[in-house]
XYZ file of C-alpha atoms in Angstrom:
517
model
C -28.655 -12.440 18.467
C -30.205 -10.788 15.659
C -31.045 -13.194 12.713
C -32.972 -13.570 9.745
C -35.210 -15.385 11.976
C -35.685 -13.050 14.442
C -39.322 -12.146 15.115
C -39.797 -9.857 18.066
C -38.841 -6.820 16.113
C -38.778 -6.198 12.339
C -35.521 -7.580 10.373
C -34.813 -7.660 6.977
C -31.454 -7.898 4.626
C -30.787 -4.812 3.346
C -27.317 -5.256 1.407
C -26.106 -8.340 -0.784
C -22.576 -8.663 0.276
C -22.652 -6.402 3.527
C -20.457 -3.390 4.417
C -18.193 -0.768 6.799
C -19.063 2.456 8.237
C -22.726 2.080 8.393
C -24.184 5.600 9.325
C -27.603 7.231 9.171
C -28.877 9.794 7.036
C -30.162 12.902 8.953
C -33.548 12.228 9.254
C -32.776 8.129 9.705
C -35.013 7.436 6.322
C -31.501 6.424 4.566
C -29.032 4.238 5.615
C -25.403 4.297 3.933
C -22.421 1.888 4.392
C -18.765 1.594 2.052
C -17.666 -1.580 0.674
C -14.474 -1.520 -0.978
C -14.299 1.697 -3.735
C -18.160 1.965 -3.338
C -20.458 3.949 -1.782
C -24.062 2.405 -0.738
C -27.193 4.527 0.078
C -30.475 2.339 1.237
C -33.702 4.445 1.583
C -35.511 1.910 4.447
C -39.152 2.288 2.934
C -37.902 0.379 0.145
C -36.753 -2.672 2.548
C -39.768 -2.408 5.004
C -43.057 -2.293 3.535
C -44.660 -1.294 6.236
C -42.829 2.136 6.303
C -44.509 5.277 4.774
C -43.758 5.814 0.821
C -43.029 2.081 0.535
C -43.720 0.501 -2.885
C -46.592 -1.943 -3.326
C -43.594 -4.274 -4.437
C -40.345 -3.856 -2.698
C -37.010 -3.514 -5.546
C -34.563 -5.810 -5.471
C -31.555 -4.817 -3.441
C -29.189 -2.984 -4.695
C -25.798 -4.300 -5.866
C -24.052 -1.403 -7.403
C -23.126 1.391 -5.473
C -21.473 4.534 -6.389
C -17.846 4.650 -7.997
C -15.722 6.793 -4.937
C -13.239 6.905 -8.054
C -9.858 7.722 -6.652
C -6.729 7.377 -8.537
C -3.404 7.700 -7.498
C -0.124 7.115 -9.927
C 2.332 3.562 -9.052
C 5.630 4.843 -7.297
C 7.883 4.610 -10.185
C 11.859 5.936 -9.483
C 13.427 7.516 -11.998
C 17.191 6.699 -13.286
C 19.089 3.229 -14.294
C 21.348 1.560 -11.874
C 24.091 -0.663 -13.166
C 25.311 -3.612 -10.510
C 28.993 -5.128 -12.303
C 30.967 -7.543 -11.151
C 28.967 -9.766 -9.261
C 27.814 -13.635 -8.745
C 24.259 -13.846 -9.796
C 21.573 -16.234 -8.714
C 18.768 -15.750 -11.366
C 16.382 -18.443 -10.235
C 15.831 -18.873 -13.917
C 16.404 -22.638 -14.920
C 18.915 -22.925 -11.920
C 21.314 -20.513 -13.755
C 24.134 -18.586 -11.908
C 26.169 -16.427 -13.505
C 29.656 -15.601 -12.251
C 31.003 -12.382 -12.720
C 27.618 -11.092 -13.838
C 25.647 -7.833 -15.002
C 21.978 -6.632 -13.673
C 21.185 -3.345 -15.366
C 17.870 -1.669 -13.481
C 15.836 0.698 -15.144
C 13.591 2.859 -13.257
C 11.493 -0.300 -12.484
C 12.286 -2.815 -14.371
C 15.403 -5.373 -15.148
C 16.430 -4.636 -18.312
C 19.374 -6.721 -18.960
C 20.970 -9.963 -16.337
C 24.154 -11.514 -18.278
C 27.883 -12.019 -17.950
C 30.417 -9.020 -17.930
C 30.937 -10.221 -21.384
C 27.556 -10.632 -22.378
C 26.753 -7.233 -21.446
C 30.001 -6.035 -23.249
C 28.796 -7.587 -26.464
C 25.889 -6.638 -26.156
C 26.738 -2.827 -25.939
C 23.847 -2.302 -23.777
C 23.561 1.625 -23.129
C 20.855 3.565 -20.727
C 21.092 7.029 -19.599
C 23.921 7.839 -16.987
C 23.369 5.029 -14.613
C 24.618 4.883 -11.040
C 27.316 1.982 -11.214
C 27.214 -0.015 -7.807
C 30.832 -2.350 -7.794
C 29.332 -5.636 -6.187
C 33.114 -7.427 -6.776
C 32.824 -10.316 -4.291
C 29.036 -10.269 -2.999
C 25.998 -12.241 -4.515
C 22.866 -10.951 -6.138
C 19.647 -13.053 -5.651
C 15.801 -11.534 -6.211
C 13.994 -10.387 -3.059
C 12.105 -12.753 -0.819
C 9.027 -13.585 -1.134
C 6.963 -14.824 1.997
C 3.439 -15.827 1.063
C 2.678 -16.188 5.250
C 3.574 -12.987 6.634
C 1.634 -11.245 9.108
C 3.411 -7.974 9.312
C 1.024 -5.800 11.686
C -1.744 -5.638 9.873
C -4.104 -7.292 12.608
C -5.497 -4.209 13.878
C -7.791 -1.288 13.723
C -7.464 2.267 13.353
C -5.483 5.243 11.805
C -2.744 4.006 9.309
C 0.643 4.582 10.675
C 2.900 6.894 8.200
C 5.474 3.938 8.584
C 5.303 0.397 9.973
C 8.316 -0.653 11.751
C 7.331 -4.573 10.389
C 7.425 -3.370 7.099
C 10.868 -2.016 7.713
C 12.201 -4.631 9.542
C 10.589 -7.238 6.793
C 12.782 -5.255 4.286
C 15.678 -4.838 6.289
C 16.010 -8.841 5.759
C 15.688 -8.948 1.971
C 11.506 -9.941 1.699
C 10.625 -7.638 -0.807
C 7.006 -9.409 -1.542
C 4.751 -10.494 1.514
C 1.052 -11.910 1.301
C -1.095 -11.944 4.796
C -4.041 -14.303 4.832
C -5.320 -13.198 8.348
C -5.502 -9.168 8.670
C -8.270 -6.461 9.348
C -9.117 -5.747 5.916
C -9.509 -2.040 5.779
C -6.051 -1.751 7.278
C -4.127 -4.177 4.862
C -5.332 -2.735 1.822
C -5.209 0.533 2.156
C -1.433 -0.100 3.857
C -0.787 -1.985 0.703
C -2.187 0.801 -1.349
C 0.063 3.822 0.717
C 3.372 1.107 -1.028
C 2.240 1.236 -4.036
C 1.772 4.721 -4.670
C 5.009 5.248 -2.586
C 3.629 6.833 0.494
C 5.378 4.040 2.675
C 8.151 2.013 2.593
C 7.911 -1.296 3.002
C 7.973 -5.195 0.714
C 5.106 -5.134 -1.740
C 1.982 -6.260 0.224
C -1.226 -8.486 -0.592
C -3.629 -10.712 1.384
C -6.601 -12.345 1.439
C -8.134 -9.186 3.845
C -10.357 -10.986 6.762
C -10.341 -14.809 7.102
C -13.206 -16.922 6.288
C -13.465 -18.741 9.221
C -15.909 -21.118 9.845
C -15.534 -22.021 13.650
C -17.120 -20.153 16.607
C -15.709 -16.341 17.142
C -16.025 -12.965 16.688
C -15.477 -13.007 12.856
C -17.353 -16.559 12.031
C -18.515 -16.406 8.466
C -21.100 -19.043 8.017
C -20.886 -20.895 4.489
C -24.172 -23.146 4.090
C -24.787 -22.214 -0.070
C -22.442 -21.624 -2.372
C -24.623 -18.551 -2.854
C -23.363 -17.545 0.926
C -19.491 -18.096 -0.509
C -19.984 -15.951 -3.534
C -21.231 -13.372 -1.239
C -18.096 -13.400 1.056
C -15.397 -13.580 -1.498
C -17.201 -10.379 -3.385
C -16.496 -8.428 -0.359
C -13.108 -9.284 0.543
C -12.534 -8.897 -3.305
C -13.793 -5.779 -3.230
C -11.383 -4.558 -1.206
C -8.572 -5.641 -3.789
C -8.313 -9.401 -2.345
C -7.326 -11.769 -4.788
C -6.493 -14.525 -2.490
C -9.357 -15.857 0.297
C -8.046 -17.774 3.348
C -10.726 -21.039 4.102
C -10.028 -21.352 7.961
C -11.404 -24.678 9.687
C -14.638 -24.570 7.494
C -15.712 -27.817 8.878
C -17.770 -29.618 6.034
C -16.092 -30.695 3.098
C -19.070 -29.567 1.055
C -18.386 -26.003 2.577
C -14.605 -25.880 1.878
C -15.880 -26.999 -2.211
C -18.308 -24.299 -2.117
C -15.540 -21.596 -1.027
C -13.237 -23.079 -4.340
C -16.499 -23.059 -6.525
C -16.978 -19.555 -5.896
C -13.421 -18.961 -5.903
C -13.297 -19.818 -9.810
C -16.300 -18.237 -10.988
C -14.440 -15.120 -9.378
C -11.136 -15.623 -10.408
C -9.647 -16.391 -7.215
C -6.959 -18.155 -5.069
C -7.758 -20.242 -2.319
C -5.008 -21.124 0.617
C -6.421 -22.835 3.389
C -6.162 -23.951 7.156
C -7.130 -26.914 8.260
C -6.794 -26.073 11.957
C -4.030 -29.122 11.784
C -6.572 -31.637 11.219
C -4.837 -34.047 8.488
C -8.421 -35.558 6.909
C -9.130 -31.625 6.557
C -5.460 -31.260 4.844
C -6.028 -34.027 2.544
C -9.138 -33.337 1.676
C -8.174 -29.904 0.619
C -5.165 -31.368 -1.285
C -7.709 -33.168 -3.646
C -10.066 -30.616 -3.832
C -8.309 -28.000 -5.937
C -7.078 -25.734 -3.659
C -4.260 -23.563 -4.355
C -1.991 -24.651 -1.421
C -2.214 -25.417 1.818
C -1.059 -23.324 4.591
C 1.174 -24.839 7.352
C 2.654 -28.332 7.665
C 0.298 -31.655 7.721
C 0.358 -32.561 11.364
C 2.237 -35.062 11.043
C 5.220 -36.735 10.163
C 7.186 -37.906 8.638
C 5.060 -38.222 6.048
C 4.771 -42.036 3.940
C 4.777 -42.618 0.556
C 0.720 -42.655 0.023
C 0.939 -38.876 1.142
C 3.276 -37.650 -0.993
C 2.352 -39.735 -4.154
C -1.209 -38.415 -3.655
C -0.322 -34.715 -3.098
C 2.086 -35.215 -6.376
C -0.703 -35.863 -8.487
C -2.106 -32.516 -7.712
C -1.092 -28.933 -8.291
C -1.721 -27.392 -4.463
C 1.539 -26.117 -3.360
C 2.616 -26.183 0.705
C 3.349 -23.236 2.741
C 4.710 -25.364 6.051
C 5.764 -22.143 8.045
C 8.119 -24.215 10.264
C 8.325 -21.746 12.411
C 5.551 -22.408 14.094
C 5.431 -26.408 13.404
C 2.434 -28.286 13.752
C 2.962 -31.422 15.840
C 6.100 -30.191 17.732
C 7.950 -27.789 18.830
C 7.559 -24.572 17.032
C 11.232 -24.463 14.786
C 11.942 -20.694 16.052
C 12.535 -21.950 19.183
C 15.661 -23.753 17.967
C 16.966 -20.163 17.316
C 16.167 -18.612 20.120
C 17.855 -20.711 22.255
C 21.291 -20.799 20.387
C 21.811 -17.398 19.240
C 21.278 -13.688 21.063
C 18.532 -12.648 18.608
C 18.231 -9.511 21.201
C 21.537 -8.485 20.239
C 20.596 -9.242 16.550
C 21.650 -6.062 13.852
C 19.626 -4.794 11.754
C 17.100 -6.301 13.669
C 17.375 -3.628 16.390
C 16.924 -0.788 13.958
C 13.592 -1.933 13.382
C 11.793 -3.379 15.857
C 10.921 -2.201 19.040
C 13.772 -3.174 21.601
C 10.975 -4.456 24.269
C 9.020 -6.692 22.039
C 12.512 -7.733 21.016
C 13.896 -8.266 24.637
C 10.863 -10.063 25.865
C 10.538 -12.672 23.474
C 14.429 -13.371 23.192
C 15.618 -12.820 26.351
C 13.826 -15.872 28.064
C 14.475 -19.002 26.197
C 12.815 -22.193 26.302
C 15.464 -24.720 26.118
C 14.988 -28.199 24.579
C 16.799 -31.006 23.935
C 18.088 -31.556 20.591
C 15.988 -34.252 19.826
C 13.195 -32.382 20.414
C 13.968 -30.396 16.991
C 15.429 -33.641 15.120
C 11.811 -34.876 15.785
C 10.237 -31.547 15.136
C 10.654 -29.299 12.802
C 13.425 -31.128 11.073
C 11.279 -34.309 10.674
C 8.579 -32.563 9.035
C 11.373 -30.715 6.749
C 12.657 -33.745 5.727
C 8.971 -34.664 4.613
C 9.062 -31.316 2.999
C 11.795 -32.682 1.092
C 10.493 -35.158 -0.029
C 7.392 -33.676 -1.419
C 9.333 -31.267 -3.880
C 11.612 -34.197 -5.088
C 7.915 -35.921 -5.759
C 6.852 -32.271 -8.192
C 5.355 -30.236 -5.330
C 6.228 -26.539 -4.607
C 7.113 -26.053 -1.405
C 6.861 -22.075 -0.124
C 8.426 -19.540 2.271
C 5.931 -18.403 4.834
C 7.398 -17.311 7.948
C 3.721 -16.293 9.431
C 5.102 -12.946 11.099
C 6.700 -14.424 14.233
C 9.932 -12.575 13.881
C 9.660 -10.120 10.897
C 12.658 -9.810 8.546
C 14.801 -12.806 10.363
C 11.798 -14.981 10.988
C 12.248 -15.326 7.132
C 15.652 -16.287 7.437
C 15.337 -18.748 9.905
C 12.571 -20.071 7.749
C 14.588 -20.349 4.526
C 17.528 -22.251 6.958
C 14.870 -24.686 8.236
C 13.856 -25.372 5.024
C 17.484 -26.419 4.051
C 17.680 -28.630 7.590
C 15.328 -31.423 6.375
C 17.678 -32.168 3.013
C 17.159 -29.745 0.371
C 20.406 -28.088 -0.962
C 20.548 -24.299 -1.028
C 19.517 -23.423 -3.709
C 16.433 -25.597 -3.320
C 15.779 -23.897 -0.486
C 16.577 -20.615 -2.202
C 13.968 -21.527 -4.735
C 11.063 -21.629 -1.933
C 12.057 -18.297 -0.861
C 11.982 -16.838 -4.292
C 10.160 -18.305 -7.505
C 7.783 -20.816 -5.582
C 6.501 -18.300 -3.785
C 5.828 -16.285 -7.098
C 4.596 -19.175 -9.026
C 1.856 -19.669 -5.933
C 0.594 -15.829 -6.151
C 0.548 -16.087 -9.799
C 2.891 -14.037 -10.637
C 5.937 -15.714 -11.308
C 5.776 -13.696 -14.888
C 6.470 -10.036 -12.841
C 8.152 -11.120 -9.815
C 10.337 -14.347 -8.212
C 13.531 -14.494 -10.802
C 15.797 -11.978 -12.011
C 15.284 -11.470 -15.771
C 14.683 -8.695 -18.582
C 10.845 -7.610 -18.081
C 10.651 -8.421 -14.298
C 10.242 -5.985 -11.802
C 13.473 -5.036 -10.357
C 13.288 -6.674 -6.660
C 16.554 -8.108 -5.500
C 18.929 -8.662 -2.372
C 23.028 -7.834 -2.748
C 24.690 -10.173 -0.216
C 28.195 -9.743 1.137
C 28.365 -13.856 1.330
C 27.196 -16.634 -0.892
C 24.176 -18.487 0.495
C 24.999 -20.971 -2.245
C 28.040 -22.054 -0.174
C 26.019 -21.746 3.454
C 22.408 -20.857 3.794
C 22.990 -18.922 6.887
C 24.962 -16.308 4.405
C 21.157 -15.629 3.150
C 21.296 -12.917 6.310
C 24.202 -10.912 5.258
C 22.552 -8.424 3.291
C 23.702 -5.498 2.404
C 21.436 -3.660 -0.213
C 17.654 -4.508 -0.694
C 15.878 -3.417 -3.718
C 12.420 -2.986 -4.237
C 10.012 -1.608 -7.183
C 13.500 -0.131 -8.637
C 14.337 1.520 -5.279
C 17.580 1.198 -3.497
C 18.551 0.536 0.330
C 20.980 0.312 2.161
C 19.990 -2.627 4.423
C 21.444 -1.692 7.873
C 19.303 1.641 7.652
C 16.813 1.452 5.183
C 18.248 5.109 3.519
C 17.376 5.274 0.208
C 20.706 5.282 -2.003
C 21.059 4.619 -5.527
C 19.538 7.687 -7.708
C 18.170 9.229 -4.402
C 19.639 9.942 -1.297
C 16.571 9.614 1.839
C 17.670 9.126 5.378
C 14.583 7.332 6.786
C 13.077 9.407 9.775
C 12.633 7.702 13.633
C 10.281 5.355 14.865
C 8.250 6.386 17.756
C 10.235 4.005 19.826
C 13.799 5.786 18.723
C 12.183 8.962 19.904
C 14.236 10.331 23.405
C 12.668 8.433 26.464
C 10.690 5.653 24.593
C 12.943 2.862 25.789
C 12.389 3.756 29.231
C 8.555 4.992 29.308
C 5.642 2.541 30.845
C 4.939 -0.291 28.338
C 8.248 0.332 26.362
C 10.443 -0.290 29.340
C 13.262 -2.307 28.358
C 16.925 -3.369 28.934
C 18.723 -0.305 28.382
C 22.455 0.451 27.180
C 25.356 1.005 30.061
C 25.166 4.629 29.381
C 21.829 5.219 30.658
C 20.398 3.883 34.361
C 18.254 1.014 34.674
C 14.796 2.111 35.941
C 15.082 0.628 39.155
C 17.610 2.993 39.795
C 21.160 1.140 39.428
């Protein structure tokens, strides 16, 4: 491999924090490479002295490249929607307001009161659309912190991404991804915000810094060499970095050092190592990411992990030390047959994952995932924020199932409620915008037909989803409201998909197996 090192042929460093599509000028004198919004050009006689025109003294390399400079306007809908008449979970000090007002403009909540509050209040905005929500429950959108909603690849952006959808669909209306391909996640998450896609808002922490063997190790031996990282996933629009199984201590510091000279969060994975874990606890990391190996946990644990302010993303879904909680759900319900999960995800990735269940014991989850939630438990009555993170094994109901586990080790509903909502908001930092319905925030929220506050599992029965001031209907994902959109198909709703190579599936009665019968 080529290295610093490396003597056989000339090498030299010829960019301070890297880039992407390196290509060569014409006459290969120039070399020029993108990182984030700039654009780098390197004239090689001024990295090699030994090249014609090269300076007695070689410059300094460059750090500033040039400005690409394009600006696009925020998706902002027009109009005020009115929602009367219904129970509202605010997630603002544990109020719920019964027979309750949320008045949406374009954007923003502008008022969330009683019917007589609002009365008294006279509030007035410009011919509203007045959606009757007599008997259902409001709550603000989900927020799950570890999704990974398709963003793992390479390539031409898709006009629409059926995760997105499908994450939607479900209520989660704010997702952050701390393991993606960079230049697809952000510009994905820049497409949503300027309202080229639909889809929950999106964020991540672009590529991982990972500090094991593989194809994308990123070596951290200074804290010079984590500055250097976290400036180029910044750069991209990054505000969060991902530490993966860095495996000195003095390494992980170095990633939180540069972290806070750059004004950045750090979330962690300690490969489910628990000295890692704990180490990170005390260090000053944001959170951690996934559940502490084991369990339950004692009272040393949780007193020390109380003293600090790291929250814990436990993604039960995929528990550490046990059986992965989905599988609890896959065995006792047909998630194949699972609406509006079918609208939005491909009925073969669907069928194969659902169709063949792993059954287990029921012990197998008491000692599981349930053990661990009751540990879970425990560390929010001790202070500690517990998250939503349902790490993109099932979008949409993966979040669901997430939010139910949650509730399985102890916590009452609207505990549980408050991992999938304001937690998650407090841990992104942005608990001011987002998380709680209130005057000011931005107008994400859920309409339910039931009331999780009397059974979680009512958290699925969703029938609007609102997002940046935009209105679904939930079973579809048509825009309704002040706009009337029918979404268009997916690929795999196009005629023949479901029966075509790689898509091949379980068909309805209507149409013929492919075997004929």
């Amino acid at each position: 491999d080529l290295s610093a090192d490396t003597k056989a042929i000339p090498v030299t460093q010829v960019s301070r924090d890297a880039g992407y599509n390196l290509h060569w000028s014409a006459d290969s004198k120039k070399l020029h490479y993108t990182l984030g919004d700039e654009y780098f050009t390197i004239d090689l006689n001024e990295r090699f002295a030994f090249l014609p025109g090269a300076p007695d003294t070689l410059p300094p390399i460059d750090s500033a490249g040039l400005k690409i400079g394009l600006t696009l306007k925020t998706d902002v809908p027009e109009g005020a929607i009115v929602f009367e008449n219904a129970r509202v979970i605010t997630m603002e000090n544990d109020r719920v307001i019964e027979n309750g007002v949320v008045v949406v403009e374009r954007n923003k909540i502008v008022f969330v009161g009683s019917q007589t509050e609002y009365q008294a209040a006279k509030f007035k905005v410009n011919n509203p659309k007045i959606i009757d929500c007599a008997g259902k429950t409001i709550m603000p959108g989900m927020i799950d912190v570890h999704a990974h909603p398709g963003n793992f690849r390479f390539g031409l952006n898709p006009q629409k991404q059926w995760e997105y959808y499908a994450q939607l669909a479900y209520g989660v209306t704010t997702q952050h991804d701390p393991s993606v391909n960079s230049e697809m996640a952000f510009s994905n998450a820049e497409m949503l915000k300027a309202g080229r896609m639909v889809g929950p808002r999106l964020y991540s922490t672009g590529t991982i810094l990972y500090g094991a063997d593989g194809d994308f190790k990123a070596p951290i031996n200074s804290l010079d060499d984590a500055r250097s990282a976290l400036r180029r996933t910044k750069a991209w629009g990054a505000f969060s970095v991902k530490s993966y199984n860095q495996p000195r201590r003095e390494q992980r510091q170095q990633v939180i050092a540069a972290a806070r000279e750059l004004g950045m969060l750090v979330v962690p994975e300690g490969g489910s190592f628990f000295h890692h874990n704990l180490t990170q606890v005390v260090d000053g990391h944001t959170g951690v990411e996934h559940n502490l190996p084991v369990a339950p946990l004692y009272n040393d644990v949780i007193s020390l992990w109380s003293k600090t302010n790291a929250h814990n993303t436990p993604t039960l879904i995929v528990n550490y030390g046990g059986l992965n909680g989905e599988y609890e759900f896959y065995q006792k319900s047909e998630v194949w047959k699972k609406k509006p999960l079918l609208n939005f995800t491909p009925k073969h990735i669907l069928d194969e994952r659902s169709r063949h269940r792993t059954m287990a014991p029921e012990e197998e989850y008491q000692n599981g995932h349930i053990l661990v939630s009751q540990s879970c438990k425990k560390l929010q009555d001790a202070g500690v924020n517990i998250n939503l993170g349902a790490h993109g094994q099932l979008n949409g109901l993966g979040a669901h199932w997430e939010l139910w586990m949650l509730q399985q080790g102890g916590m009452s509903n609207l505990q549980a409620l408050k991992c999938a909502t304001i937690n998650g908001a407090k841990y992104l930092g942005m608990d001011k915008e987002i998380g709680s319905l209130a005057p000011g925030k931005l107008a994400d929220l859920i309409v339910l037909d039931k009331n999780p506050l009397d059974d979680i599992h009512n958290s699925e029965s969703i029938r609007y989803v609102m997002v940046n001031g935009r209105l679904y209907e939930a079973e579809t994902l048509n825009e309704i409201g002040n706009y009337d959109r029918k979404r268009s198909k997916f690929w795999f709703e196009q005629p023949g998909s479901q029966t075509s190579g790689a898509g091949m599936t379980h068909t309805c009665q209507e149409q013929k197996c492919v075997c004929g019968h």
